[in-house]
Tab-separated table of C-alpha atoms in Angstrom:
chain	number	residue	atom	x	y	z
A	1	MET	CA	-5.954	31.718	19.353
A	2	GLY	CA	-8.161	29.468	20.996
A	3	GLY	CA	-11.673	28.037	20.119
A	4	ARG	CA	-14.777	26.415	21.218
A	5	VAL	CA	-14.954	22.906	21.269
A	6	LEU	CA	-17.453	20.912	22.213
A	7	VAL	CA	-16.349	16.965	23.265
A	8	CYS	CA	-19.377	14.301	23.314
A	9	ASP	CA	-17.998	11.023	24.777
A	10	ASP	CA	-19.633	8.723	27.245
A	11	ASP	CA	-16.542	7.739	28.913
A	12	ALA	CA	-16.556	10.365	31.906
A	13	ALA	CA	-12.765	9.596	31.990
A	14	ILE	CA	-12.606	10.166	28.497
A	15	ARG	CA	-14.697	13.644	28.772
A	16	THR	CA	-12.446	14.872	31.706
A	17	VAL	CA	-8.558	13.867	30.015
A	18	VAL	CA	-9.449	15.617	26.335
A	19	ARG	CA	-10.825	18.688	28.341
A	20	GLU	CA	-8.119	19.158	30.220
A	21	ALA	CA	-6.052	18.959	27.412
A	22	LEU	CA	-7.816	21.427	25.508
A	23	ARG	CA	-8.010	23.811	28.066
A	24	ARG	CA	-4.140	23.800	28.471
A	25	ALA	CA	-4.163	24.452	24.978
A	26	GLY	CA	-5.820	27.624	25.121
A	27	HIS	CA	-9.357	26.754	24.199
A	28	THR	CA	-13.150	26.713	25.488
A	29	VAL	CA	-14.139	23.140	26.314
A	30	GLU	CA	-17.554	22.019	26.947
A	31	THR	CA	-18.697	18.487	27.224
A	32	ALA	CA	-21.528	15.872	26.560
A	33	ALA	CA	-22.292	12.314	27.587
A	34	SER	CA	-25.568	11.577	25.271
A	35	ALA	CA	-26.401	12.643	21.594
A	36	ALA	CA	-29.508	14.227	22.756
A	37	GLU	CA	-26.718	16.028	25.476
A	38	LEU	CA	-24.732	17.020	22.522
A	39	ARG	CA	-27.615	18.816	20.524
A	40	ARG	CA	-28.955	20.513	23.512
A	41	VAL	CA	-25.422	21.546	24.471
A	42	ILE	CA	-24.971	22.780	20.682
A	43	ARG	CA	-27.465	25.342	20.472
A	44	THR	CA	-26.191	27.345	23.496
A	45	PHE	CA	-22.510	26.831	22.792
A	46	ARG	CA	-21.964	27.401	19.383
A	47	PRO	CA	-18.825	25.233	19.029
A	48	GLN	CA	-16.448	25.833	16.457
A	49	VAL	CA	-15.791	22.572	16.895
A	50	LEU	CA	-17.058	19.199	17.736
A	51	LEU	CA	-15.212	15.874	18.915
A	52	THR	CA	-18.175	12.959	19.004
A	53	ASP	CA	-17.525	9.185	19.701
A	54	VAL	CA	-19.409	6.999	17.438
A	55	VAL	CA	-20.929	4.440	19.854
A	56	LEU	CA	-23.135	6.729	22.095
A	57	PRO	CA	-26.134	5.978	24.220
A	58	ASP	CA	-28.401	7.613	22.454
A	59	GLY	CA	-27.252	7.110	18.473
A	60	ASN	CA	-24.275	6.755	16.165
A	61	GLY	CA	-22.483	9.484	15.857
A	62	LEU	CA	-21.506	9.211	12.718
A	63	ASP	CA	-24.502	8.733	11.259
A	64	MET	CA	-25.457	11.929	13.206
A	65	VAL	CA	-22.420	13.798	11.025
A	66	PRO	CA	-24.421	14.523	8.094
A	67	GLU	CA	-27.845	16.059	9.732
A	68	LEU	CA	-25.650	18.181	12.630
A	69	LEU	CA	-23.350	19.261	9.343
A	70	ALA	CA	-26.915	20.577	7.793
A	71	ASP	CA	-27.644	22.639	10.821
A	72	HIS	CA	-23.791	24.256	11.243
A	73	PRO	CA	-22.131	23.638	8.124
A	74	HIS	CA	-18.960	25.689	9.394
A	75	MET	CA	-18.331	23.133	11.826
A	76	PRO	CA	-15.879	20.567	11.376
A	77	ILE	CA	-16.465	17.480	13.120
A	78	ILE	CA	-13.522	15.288	14.365
A	79	VAL	CA	-14.562	11.384	14.645
A	80	LEU	CA	-13.278	9.429	17.496
A	81	SER	CA	-13.871	5.817	17.308
A	82	ALA	CA	-12.236	2.736	19.384
A	83	GLN	CA	-13.999	0.300	16.032
A	84	ASN	CA	-11.002	0.715	14.269
A	85	THR	CA	-11.976	-0.710	11.622
A	86	PHE	CA	-11.336	0.894	7.181
A	87	THR	CA	-14.993	0.981	6.895
A	88	THR	CA	-14.613	3.907	10.028
A	89	ALA	CA	-12.043	5.635	8.396
A	90	MET	CA	-13.866	5.543	5.064
A	91	ARG	CA	-17.418	6.382	6.717
A	92	ALA	CA	-16.230	8.776	8.830
A	93	THR	CA	-14.883	10.963	5.863
A	94	GLU	CA	-17.829	9.681	3.225
A	95	GLN	CA	-20.153	11.555	5.912
A	96	GLY	CA	-18.846	14.814	5.327
A	97	ALA	CA	-16.223	14.588	9.242
A	98	PHE	CA	-12.854	16.853	9.008
A	99	ASP	CA	-11.106	14.199	10.548
A	100	TYR	CA	-10.639	10.745	12.208
A	101	LEU	CA	-8.950	9.781	15.502
A	102	PRO	CA	-8.803	6.172	16.527
A	103	LYS	CA	-8.950	5.308	19.801
A	104	PRO	CA	-6.976	5.470	21.873
A	105	PHE	CA	-5.354	8.415	20.480
A	106	ASP	CA	-2.378	10.357	21.146
A	107	LEU	CA	-3.391	13.795	23.462
A	108	SER	CA	-1.167	15.860	21.339
A	109	GLU	CA	-2.340	14.943	18.029
A	110	LEU	CA	-5.868	15.335	19.143
A	111	VAL	CA	-5.042	18.815	19.884
A	112	GLN	CA	-2.983	19.593	16.976
A	113	THR	CA	-6.335	18.430	14.624
A	114	VAL	CA	-8.887	20.322	16.470
A	115	ASP	CA	-6.010	23.354	15.312
A	116	ASP	CA	-6.165	22.320	12.019
A	117	ALA	CA	-9.650	21.699	11.931
A	118	LEU	CA	-9.840	26.115	13.550
A	119	ALA	CA	-7.241	27.202	11.023
A	120	ARG	CA	-8.917	25.653	7.955
A	121	GLY	CA	-12.293	25.491	8.577
A	122	PRO	CA	-14.479	21.978	7.995
A	123	ALA	CA	-14.001	19.362	4.777
A	124	GLY	CA	-15.431	18.613	2.243
A	125	GLY	CA	-15.843	14.531	2.711
A	126	LEU	CA	-16.456	13.388	-0.715
A	127	ASP	CA	-19.741	13.418	-3.204
A	128	ASP	CA	-20.813	9.792	-3.512
A	129	ASN	CA	-22.187	8.906	-0.184
A	130	ASP	CA	-22.933	5.473	-0.395
A	131	GLN	CA	-21.861	3.324	2.705
A	132	ALA	CA	-18.523	1.321	2.494
A	133	GLY	CA	-19.890	-2.457	2.723
A	134	GLU	CA	-18.244	-5.268	5.258
A	135	ASP	CA	-16.314	-7.142	2.688
A	136	LEU	CA	-13.255	-5.157	3.491
A	137	PRO	CA	-10.760	-4.302	1.192
A	138	LEU	CA	-8.204	-3.683	4.134
A	139	ILE	CA	-8.443	-5.447	7.501
A	140	GLY	CA	-6.714	-4.777	10.580
A	141	ARG	CA	-7.109	-2.393	13.888
A	142	SER	CA	-3.264	-2.384	14.840
A	143	PRO	CA	-1.602	1.777	15.352
A	144	PRO	CA	-0.138	1.031	11.725
A	145	MET	CA	-2.886	0.048	9.979
A	146	GLN	CA	-5.111	2.859	11.487
A	147	GLU	CA	-2.150	6.016	9.853
A	148	VAL	CA	-2.644	3.665	5.940
A	149	TYR	CA	-6.318	4.216	6.558
A	150	ARG	CA	-6.494	7.984	7.654
A	151	THR	CA	-4.459	8.236	5.122
A	152	ILE	CA	-6.547	6.450	2.580
A	153	ALA	CA	-9.585	8.641	3.683
A	154	ARG	CA	-8.105	12.122	2.650
A	155	VAL	CA	-6.844	10.888	-0.373
A	156	VAL	CA	-9.943	9.234	-2.049
A	157	SER	CA	-11.805	12.120	-3.244
A	158	ASN	CA	-8.892	13.877	-4.874
A	159	ASP	CA	-7.393	13.261	-7.805
A	160	LEU	CA	-3.184	13.621	-5.890
A	161	THR	CA	-0.310	10.977	-6.731
A	162	VAL	CA	-0.187	8.158	-4.424
A	163	LEU	CA	2.890	5.989	-4.110
A	164	VAL	CA	2.631	2.923	-1.629
A	165	LEU	CA	5.898	2.042	0.011
A	166	GLY	CA	6.079	-2.160	1.552
A	167	GLU	CA	7.542	-5.333	1.806
A	168	SER	CA	6.428	-7.796	-0.736
A	169	GLY	CA	3.600	-9.492	0.388
A	170	THR	CA	1.821	-6.262	2.469
A	171	GLY	CA	-0.647	-5.670	0.023
A	172	LYS	CA	-0.253	-2.677	-1.895
A	173	GLU	CA	-2.400	-3.552	-4.809
A	174	LEU	CA	-5.221	-3.678	-2.231
A	175	VAL	CA	-4.684	-0.032	-1.129
A	176	ALA	CA	-4.277	1.191	-4.134
A	177	ARG	CA	-8.109	-0.712	-5.241
A	178	ALA	CA	-8.961	0.903	-2.330
A	179	ILE	CA	-8.838	4.657	-3.244
A	180	HIS	CA	-10.170	3.756	-6.338
A	181	ASP	CA	-13.044	1.850	-5.550
A	182	PHE	CA	-13.699	4.547	-2.910
A	183	GLY	CA	-13.299	7.620	-5.322
A	184	PRO	CA	-15.482	9.325	-7.705
A	185	ARG	CA	-13.393	7.590	-10.311
A	186	LYS	CA	-14.626	4.385	-9.312
A	187	GLU	CA	-16.700	3.535	-12.169
A	188	ALA	CA	-14.239	4.135	-14.398
A	189	PRO	CA	-11.420	1.319	-15.225
A	190	PHE	CA	-8.908	0.512	-12.551
A	191	VAL	CA	-5.782	-0.731	-14.569
A	192	ALA	CA	-3.076	-2.601	-13.159
A	193	VAL	CA	0.431	-3.219	-14.667
A	194	ASN	CA	3.679	-4.930	-12.973
A	195	MET	CA	6.486	-3.248	-14.240
A	196	ALA	CA	8.513	-5.624	-13.037
A	197	ALA	CA	6.473	-8.452	-15.388
A	198	ILE	CA	6.870	-6.381	-19.016
A	199	PRO	CA	10.431	-7.275	-21.289
A	200	ARG	CA	12.379	-3.462	-21.034
A	201	GLU	CA	11.684	-3.366	-24.864
A	202	LEU	CA	7.645	-3.930	-24.565
A	203	ILE	CA	7.433	-1.642	-22.272
A	204	GLU	CA	6.519	2.056	-23.977
A	205	SER	CA	4.205	-0.026	-26.011
A	206	GLU	CA	2.581	-1.694	-23.029
A	207	LEU	CA	2.114	1.919	-21.726
A	208	PHE	CA	1.554	3.850	-24.183
A	209	GLY	CA	0.028	1.522	-27.141
A	210	HIS	CA	0.710	1.784	-30.736
A	211	GLU	CA	-0.145	2.413	-34.016
A	212	ARG	CA	-0.239	0.104	-36.980
A	213	GLY	CA	3.084	-0.589	-38.224
A	214	ALA	CA	4.674	1.204	-35.467
A	215	PHE	CA	7.460	-2.161	-35.276
A	216	THR	CA	7.788	-5.442	-36.607
A	217	GLY	CA	5.079	-7.706	-36.079
A	218	ALA	CA	2.600	-4.436	-34.674
A	219	ALA	CA	-0.085	-5.282	-37.724
A	220	GLN	CA	-2.814	-3.387	-35.768
A	221	ARG	CA	-3.208	-0.645	-33.922
A	222	THR	CA	-3.539	-1.133	-30.196
A	223	ALA	CA	-4.215	1.029	-26.618
A	224	GLY	CA	-1.683	1.325	-24.024
A	225	ARG	CA	-2.670	0.867	-20.034
A	226	PHE	CA	-3.146	4.978	-20.466
A	227	GLU	CA	-5.948	4.621	-22.716
A	228	GLN	CA	-7.211	1.903	-21.397
A	229	ALA	CA	-7.645	3.837	-17.730
A	230	GLN	CA	-9.248	6.892	-19.273
A	231	ARG	CA	-11.038	8.506	-16.739
A	232	GLY	CA	-10.217	5.812	-14.179
A	233	THR	CA	-7.020	4.807	-12.334
A	234	LEU	CA	-3.287	3.459	-13.888
A	235	PHE	CA	-2.215	1.052	-10.696
A	236	LEU	CA	2.053	1.055	-11.511
A	237	ASP	CA	3.321	-1.677	-9.404
A	238	GLU	CA	6.546	-2.256	-8.945
A	239	ILE	CA	7.718	1.493	-10.307
A	240	GLY	CA	11.448	1.204	-8.489
A	241	ASP	CA	11.730	-1.740	-11.842
A	242	MET	CA	11.053	0.391	-14.411
A	243	PRO	CA	14.303	0.898	-17.260
A	244	MET	CA	15.691	4.535	-16.804
A	245	GLU	CA	14.065	4.978	-20.645
A	246	ALA	CA	10.879	4.591	-19.646
A	247	GLN	CA	11.319	6.602	-16.370
A	248	THR	CA	12.363	9.353	-18.744
A	249	ARG	CA	8.655	9.103	-21.181
A	250	LEU	CA	6.791	8.613	-17.892
A	251	LEU	CA	8.094	11.847	-16.389
A	252	ARG	CA	7.267	13.378	-19.825
A	253	VAL	CA	3.703	12.015	-19.380
A	254	LEU	CA	3.204	13.347	-15.994
A	255	GLN	CA	4.544	16.781	-16.721
A	256	SER	CA	2.361	17.353	-20.245
A	257	GLY	CA	-0.224	15.153	-19.137
A	258	GLU	CA	0.050	14.031	-22.784
A	259	PHE	CA	1.123	10.991	-24.352
A	260	SER	CA	1.298	9.472	-27.754
A	261	PRO	CA	1.118	6.242	-28.537
A	262	VAL	CA	4.360	4.575	-30.415
A	263	GLY	CA	5.027	5.266	-33.949
A	264	GLY	CA	2.145	7.783	-33.800
A	265	ALA	CA	2.449	11.417	-33.947
A	266	ARG	CA	-1.406	12.034	-31.862
A	267	ALA	CA	-1.336	13.315	-28.734
A	268	ILE	CA	-3.381	12.108	-26.273
A	269	ARG	CA	-5.063	13.700	-23.073
A	270	ALA	CA	-4.418	11.188	-19.872
A	271	ASP	CA	-7.312	11.269	-17.751
A	272	VAL	CA	-5.622	9.023	-15.455
A	273	ARG	CA	-5.085	9.162	-11.629
A	274	ILE	CA	-0.996	7.585	-11.022
A	275	ILE	CA	-0.874	5.437	-7.999
A	276	ALA	CA	2.179	3.799	-8.071
A	277	ALA	CA	4.088	1.080	-5.567
A	278	THR	CA	7.322	-0.620	-4.774
A	279	HIS	CA	9.344	-2.689	-2.436
A	280	GLN	CA	12.614	-0.710	-3.044
A	281	GLU	CA	14.478	2.184	-1.144
A	282	LEU	CA	14.020	4.625	-4.332
A	283	PRO	CA	16.560	6.478	-2.521
A	284	ARG	CA	18.917	3.869	-2.725
A	285	LEU	CA	18.332	3.709	-6.614
A	286	ILE	CA	18.510	6.946	-7.146
A	287	ALA	CA	21.784	7.226	-4.900
A	288	GLU	CA	23.319	4.198	-7.451
A	289	GLY	CA	22.460	5.987	-10.670
A	290	GLN	CA	19.026	3.610	-11.085
A	291	PHE	CA	15.489	5.681	-10.622
A	292	ARG	CA	15.361	9.946	-11.530
A	293	GLU	CA	14.925	12.186	-8.751
A	294	ASP	CA	12.673	14.355	-11.016
A	295	LEU	CA	10.760	10.951	-11.062
A	296	TYR	CA	10.429	10.079	-7.736
A	297	TYR	CA	9.003	13.655	-6.725
A	298	ARG	CA	6.079	13.401	-9.539
A	299	LEU	CA	4.985	10.097	-8.109
A	300	ASN	CA	5.910	10.805	-3.928
A	301	VAL	CA	3.183	13.139	-3.806
A	302	VAL	CA	1.251	11.299	-1.119
A	303	PRO	CA	3.507	8.407	0.216
A	304	VAL	CA	1.542	5.099	1.774
A	305	ARG	CA	4.257	3.073	4.308
A	306	LEU	CA	2.450	-0.680	4.458
A	307	PRO	CA	3.782	-2.440	7.516
A	308	SER	CA	5.186	-5.535	7.498
A	309	LEU	CA	3.055	-8.401	8.720
A	310	ARG	CA	5.579	-8.416	12.248
A	311	GLU	CA	4.721	-4.655	13.280
A	312	ARG	CA	0.986	-5.775	12.912
A	313	GLY	CA	0.964	-8.238	15.574
A	314	SER	CA	-2.497	-7.724	16.631
A	315	ASP	CA	-3.791	-8.064	13.301
A	316	VAL	CA	-2.528	-11.468	12.386
A	317	GLY	CA	-5.664	-13.621	14.389
A	318	GLU	CA	-8.213	-11.096	12.490
A	319	LEU	CA	-6.165	-11.683	9.190
A	320	ALA	CA	-5.672	-15.425	9.800
A	321	ARG	CA	-9.940	-16.084	10.721
A	322	HIS	CA	-10.840	-13.958	7.083
A	323	PHE	CA	-8.860	-15.791	4.746
A	324	LEU	CA	-9.958	-19.408	6.871
A	325	ASP	CA	-13.757	-18.014	5.595
A	326	ARG	CA	-12.653	-16.917	2.243
A	327	ALA	CA	-11.165	-20.383	1.788
A	328	ALA	CA	-14.266	-21.873	2.868
A	329	ALA	CA	-16.009	-19.838	0.604
A	330	ASP	CA	-14.082	-20.717	-2.196
A	331	GLY	CA	-15.060	-24.300	-1.682
A	332	LEU	CA	-12.176	-25.625	0.876
A	333	PRO	CA	-13.162	-27.122	4.259
A	334	ARG	CA	-14.196	-24.775	7.141
A	335	LYS	CA	-12.119	-24.448	10.114
A	336	GLN	CA	-11.253	-22.672	13.053
A	337	LEU	CA	-8.236	-21.134	14.818
A	338	ASP	CA	-7.493	-22.000	18.989
A	339	THR	CA	-6.581	-19.463	20.892
A	340	ALA	CA	-2.842	-21.117	21.250
A	341	ALA	CA	-2.396	-21.721	17.228
A	342	VAL	CA	-2.908	-18.097	17.161
A	343	ALA	CA	-0.700	-17.057	20.550
A	344	ARG	CA	2.009	-18.997	17.516
A	345	LEU	CA	0.875	-17.673	14.080
A	346	GLU	CA	1.470	-13.892	16.321
A	347	ARG	CA	4.906	-15.515	16.711
A	348	HIS	CA	6.127	-15.908	13.048
A	349	SER	CA	8.453	-13.337	11.758
A	350	TRP	CA	5.765	-13.654	8.030
A	351	PRO	CA	8.673	-12.811	5.675
A	352	GLY	CA	6.670	-13.435	3.127
A	353	ASN	CA	3.856	-10.964	4.893
A	354	VAL	CA	0.004	-11.441	4.555
A	355	ARG	CA	0.351	-13.340	1.036
A	356	GLU	CA	1.948	-15.921	3.041
A	357	LEU	CA	-0.482	-15.726	6.133
A	358	GLU	CA	-2.789	-16.098	3.689
A	359	ASN	CA	-1.126	-19.006	1.830
A	360	LEU	CA	-0.938	-21.141	4.982
A	361	MET	CA	-4.471	-20.685	5.591
A	362	ARG	CA	-5.707	-22.233	2.265
A	363	ARG	CA	-2.994	-25.192	2.550
A	364	LEU	CA	-4.497	-25.545	5.874
A	365	ALA	CA	-8.127	-25.712	5.121
A	366	ALA	CA	-6.945	-27.933	2.142
A	367	LEU	CA	-4.560	-30.492	3.979
A	368	THR	CA	-5.573	-30.978	7.705
A	369	ARG	CA	-8.123	-32.929	8.365
A	370	ASP	CA	-9.259	-31.708	11.698
A	371	ALA	CA	-12.028	-28.557	11.712
A	372	VAL	CA	-9.782	-26.899	14.335
A	373	ILE	CA	-6.169	-25.660	13.633
A	374	THR	CA	-4.172	-26.331	16.439
A	375	PRO	CA	0.105	-24.844	17.089
A	376	ALA	CA	1.247	-28.425	16.349
A	377	LEU	CA	-0.204	-28.382	12.930
A	378	ILE	CA	0.624	-25.033	12.317
A	379	GLU	CA	4.287	-25.694	12.934
A	380	GLN	CA	3.629	-28.783	10.543
A	381	GLN	CA	2.779	-25.908	7.586
A	382	LEU	CA	5.630	-23.962	8.301
A	383	GLY	CA	8.411	-26.606	8.572
A	384	VAL	CA	9.332	-25.611	12.073
A	385	GLY	CA	10.709	-28.192	14.463
A	386	GLY	CA	13.366	-29.889	11.880
A	387	GLN	CA	15.638	-28.199	9.582
A	388	PRO	CA	14.334	-25.515	8.272
A	389	ALA	CA	12.963	-26.507	4.327
A	390	ALA	CA	14.411	-23.030	3.385
A	391	THR	CA	17.813	-24.256	4.522
A	392	VAL	CA	20.487	-25.128	1.079
A	393	PRO	CA	22.170	-28.219	2.743
A	394	GLU	CA	25.411	-26.981	3.086
A	395	GLY	CA	28.232	-28.134	-0.168
A	396	ALA	CA	25.286	-27.286	-2.319
A	397	GLY	CA	25.729	-26.417	-5.798
A	398	LEU	CA	24.923	-23.163	-7.447
A	399	GLY	CA	21.853	-25.196	-9.506
A	400	GLU	CA	20.333	-26.377	-5.884
A	401	ALA	CA	19.961	-23.284	-3.982
A	402	ILE	CA	18.721	-21.452	-6.420
A	403	GLU	CA	16.226	-24.402	-6.863
A	404	GLN	CA	14.992	-23.589	-3.602
A	405	HIS	CA	14.939	-20.554	-3.869
A	406	LEU	CA	12.222	-20.657	-7.079
A	407	ALA	CA	11.054	-23.541	-4.687
A	408	ARG	CA	10.428	-21.287	-1.941
A	409	HIS	CA	9.206	-18.304	-4.526
A	410	PHE	CA	6.538	-20.561	-5.811
A	411	ALA	CA	5.271	-21.388	-2.595
A	412	THR	CA	4.448	-17.990	-1.078
A	413	TYR	CA	1.826	-17.637	-4.022
A	414	GLY	CA	0.274	-21.020	-3.076
A	415	ASN	CA	-2.379	-22.221	-5.782
A	416	ALA	CA	-1.958	-18.968	-7.910
A	417	LEU	CA	0.793	-18.322	-9.993
A	418	PRO	CA	3.370	-15.320	-9.735
A	419	PRO	CA	3.096	-12.648	-12.241
A	420	ASP	CA	3.689	-13.264	-15.872
A	421	GLY	CA	7.200	-12.379	-16.930
A	422	LEU	CA	9.467	-14.667	-14.603
A	423	TYR	CA	12.315	-15.758	-16.563
A	424	ASP	CA	13.383	-11.787	-17.174
A	425	ARG	CA	13.228	-11.512	-13.618
A	426	VAL	CA	14.704	-14.205	-12.324
A	427	LEU	CA	17.948	-13.708	-14.899
A	428	ALA	CA	18.141	-9.945	-13.501
A	429	GLU	CA	17.902	-11.137	-10.532
A	430	ILE	CA	20.717	-13.415	-10.897
A	431	GLU	CA	22.545	-11.484	-13.348
A	432	ARG	CA	23.357	-7.878	-11.258
A	433	PRO	CA	25.103	-9.627	-8.208
A	434	LEU	CA	27.135	-11.953	-10.736
A	435	LEU	CA	27.972	-8.232	-12.336
A	436	ARG	CA	29.005	-6.632	-8.738
A	437	LEU	CA	30.716	-9.654	-7.477
A	438	THR	CA	32.958	-10.231	-10.726
A	439	LEU	CA	33.492	-6.538	-10.880
A	440	ALA	CA	34.685	-6.064	-6.966
A	441	ALA	CA	37.140	-9.703	-7.683
A	442	VAL	CA	38.943	-7.844	-10.375
A	443	ARG	CA	39.469	-4.656	-8.750
A	444	GLY	CA	37.019	-3.071	-11.391
A	445	ASN	CA	38.897	-3.870	-13.968
A	446	GLN	CA	36.552	-4.066	-16.654
A	447	LEU	CA	38.445	-5.994	-19.547
A	448	LYS	CA	39.534	-9.270	-17.204
A	449	ALA	CA	35.550	-8.820	-16.041
A	450	ALA	CA	35.287	-9.240	-19.371
A	451	ARG	CA	37.254	-12.309	-19.848
A	452	LEU	CA	36.388	-14.183	-16.436
A	453	LEU	CA	33.012	-14.158	-17.483
A	454	GLY	CA	33.073	-15.143	-20.968
A	455	ILE	CA	31.637	-11.927	-22.809
A	456	ASN	CA	32.573	-8.843	-25.570
A	457	ARG	CA	33.717	-6.208	-22.953
A	458	ASN	CA	31.522	-3.900	-25.171
A	459	THR	CA	28.496	-6.340	-23.994
A	460	LEU	CA	29.689	-6.509	-20.537
A	461	ARG	CA	29.381	-1.983	-20.784
A	462	LYS	CA	25.801	-2.903	-22.147
A	463	LYS	CA	24.598	-4.785	-19.672
A	464	LEU	CA	26.676	-2.547	-16.479
A	465	THR	CA	24.170	0.336	-18.324
A	466	ASP	CA	20.983	-1.039	-18.248
A	467	LEU	CA	21.212	-3.281	-14.803
A	468	GLY	CA	22.984	0.280	-13.353
A	469	VAL	CA	25.883	-1.736	-12.056
A	470	GLY	CA	28.485	0.765	-11.349
A	471	PRO	CA	31.645	1.136	-11.028
A	472	GLN	CA	33.413	-0.922	-8.493
A	473	VAL	CA	36.146	0.872	-6.077
A	474	ARG	CA	39.551	-1.176	-5.988
A	475	ARG	CA	40.112	-3.467	-2.772
A	476	SER	CA	43.410	-3.006	-1.393
A	477	ASP	CA	45.663	-6.000	-1.963
């Protein structure tokens, strides 16, 4: 059943297109071209839903939202804007808007949003009306990032568990921090823990803490990350690298809402919001027996999939300039990008994503003498034009190949360092394919595999279990 909808936009073409689309969907529609006209029409038309642009000839649509909701508390307001930044999405939510649609929008999505507004009524917005600053946690106006902003805006005011998915270097922790910093828990701690950086035998103690004497070397009681994050947010990064036994313990905590320190009997209430992240495909890990399916559904309440930088071509220039500004603020020489340099950056595939771009900008700021960065300088730093630095020479030994791989890994962090626990991560990265290829070579015969590897058969079985390497299908002769 249709409703009464008021559309306010200073662009006559947009008013016409939106009006006709909504009328075809069965709604009664009136339009306004300014804030003054909106206030005039709203008194006589009494709309059930309002769609308003942000920039109007005589005012700001976002600034009007609290005033309009005070006079019409049951009228959902949908904000339309070409200012497609994270701040706009957050301000729309903070001001109490029902939803935010970036321009250009899809008409079918707009009609569906209006239907949802009529069915569900007004959104409550956030309790805190502090404005988001211009030091944005997330940069970019591309359509893929707009979906990320909209999802964040919808979850900041509640405690739903969020699973952030995306390739390494896309900014998953930035999303987690944004959800925390703009939500009701922002005054409490934000505690991040990288599951891939913790030795497997210490994970439970790291997460849940331990009592004095719980194990050799436990000289005093230590609070775990759950306890440190009480009333705040716990960010579990690289959740796909969590061992199965720790997954089971985490699942019990998520189900019961309580945890006990290692060596302790008392239960502590877990008053934390959980945000998890991974670059891995968890359904594949589930199929391989390396991740619990029930834990996956506990974590995947609200998925946020971050796009890779190569999917965000229009954001590259803005991001690059942001990183150059940040480098200058850190004391490096101030640099500018010429237009051709931005075009060259947009053509790069960015395997290291946003992290790779940031490190490239810092290198350019530190190492180049010219004030303006040109495509030639970018080519030089990317190693393009001759043999790529990443290429392993033909006939190189395993040690040389691994050394080059590790050199690239360190380079992606620029002046920073990789997360702690690198030794165990590197060994695990090598061990798993070594076991898989060995089993394939011996057609799944574990006795032969153990002999070939030079380890005890029981040791091999334990490694296969710990690393989640399943039995291999025998190859045909």
